[in-house]
Coordinates of C-alpha atoms in Angstrom, one line a residue:
X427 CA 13.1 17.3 -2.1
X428 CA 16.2 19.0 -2.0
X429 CA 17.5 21.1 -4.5
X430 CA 21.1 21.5 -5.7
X431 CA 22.3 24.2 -8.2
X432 CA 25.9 22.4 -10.3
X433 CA 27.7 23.5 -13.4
X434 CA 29.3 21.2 -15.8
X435 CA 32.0 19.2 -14.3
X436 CA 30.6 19.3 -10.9
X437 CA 29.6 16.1 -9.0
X438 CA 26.7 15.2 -6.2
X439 CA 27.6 12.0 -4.1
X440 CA 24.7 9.6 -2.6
X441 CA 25.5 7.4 0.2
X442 CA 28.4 6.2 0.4
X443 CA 28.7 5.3 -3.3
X444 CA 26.7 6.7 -6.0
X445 CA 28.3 9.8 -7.3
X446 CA 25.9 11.7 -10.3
X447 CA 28.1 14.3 -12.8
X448 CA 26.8 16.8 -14.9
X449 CA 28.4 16.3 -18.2
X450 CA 27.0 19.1 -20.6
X451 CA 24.0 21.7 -19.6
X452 CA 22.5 22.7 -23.3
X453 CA 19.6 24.9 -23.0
X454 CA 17.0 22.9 -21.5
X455 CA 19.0 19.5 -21.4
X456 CA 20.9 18.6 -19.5
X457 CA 23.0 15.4 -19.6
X458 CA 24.2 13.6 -16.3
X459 CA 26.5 10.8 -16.0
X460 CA 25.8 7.5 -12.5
X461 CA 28.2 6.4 -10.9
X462 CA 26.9 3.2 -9.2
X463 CA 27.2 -0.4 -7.9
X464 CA 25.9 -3.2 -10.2
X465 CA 23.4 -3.9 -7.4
X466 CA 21.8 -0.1 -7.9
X467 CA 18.9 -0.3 -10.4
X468 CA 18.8 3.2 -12.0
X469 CA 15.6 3.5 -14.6
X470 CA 14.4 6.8 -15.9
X471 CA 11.4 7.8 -14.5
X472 CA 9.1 7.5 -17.2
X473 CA 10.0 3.9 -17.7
X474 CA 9.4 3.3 -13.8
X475 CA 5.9 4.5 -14.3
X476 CA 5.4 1.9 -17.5
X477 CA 3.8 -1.5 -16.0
X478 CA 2.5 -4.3 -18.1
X479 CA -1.0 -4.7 -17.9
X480 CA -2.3 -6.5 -14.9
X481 CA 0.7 -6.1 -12.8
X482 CA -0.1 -3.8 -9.8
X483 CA 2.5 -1.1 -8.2
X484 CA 3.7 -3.5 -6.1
X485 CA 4.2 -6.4 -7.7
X486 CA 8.0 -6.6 -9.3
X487 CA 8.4 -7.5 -13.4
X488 CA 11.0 -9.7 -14.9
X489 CA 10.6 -7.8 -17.4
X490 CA 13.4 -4.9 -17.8
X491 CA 11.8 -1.1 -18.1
X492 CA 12.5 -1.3 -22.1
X493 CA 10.5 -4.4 -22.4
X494 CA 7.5 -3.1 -20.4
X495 CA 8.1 0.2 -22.3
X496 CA 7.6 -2.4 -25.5
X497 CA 4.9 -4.4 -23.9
X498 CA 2.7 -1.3 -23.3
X499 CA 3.8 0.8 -26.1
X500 CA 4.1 -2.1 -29.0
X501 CA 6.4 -0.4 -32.0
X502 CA 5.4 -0.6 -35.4
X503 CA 7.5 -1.0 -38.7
X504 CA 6.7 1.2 -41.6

């Protein structure tokens, strides 16, 4: 893993094009902005890890990470 120390306003490039900006460091948050081709999928990590059930790791979903997020974690209305 490599480890990079940037301030607000400071950028990171990947490749050749995917650039990641911080935009705001507020104590423990810290807010980034992704630069990327349509063709990149970017999906926060916890909704990576969120599969509907029966699919293994390596199977792919047609499902978007919000609507596995919904399938696993069903929402109800109070």
């Amino acid at each position: 893993m490599l480890v990079l120390t940037r301030k607000p306003g400071e950028k990171l490039v990947i490749g050749h094009d995917i650039v990641v900006t911080v935009l705001e460091v507020r104590g423990n948050h810290v807010k980034i902005g992704i630069e990327a081709p349509d063709s990149v999928r970017i999906v926060r990590a916890e909704l990576k890890a969120v599969q509907p059930e029966g699919q293994s790791q390596g199977e792919s979903s047609d499902l978007d990470p919000w609507q596995a997020y919904q399938h696993r974690f069903p929402l109800a209305v109070c």
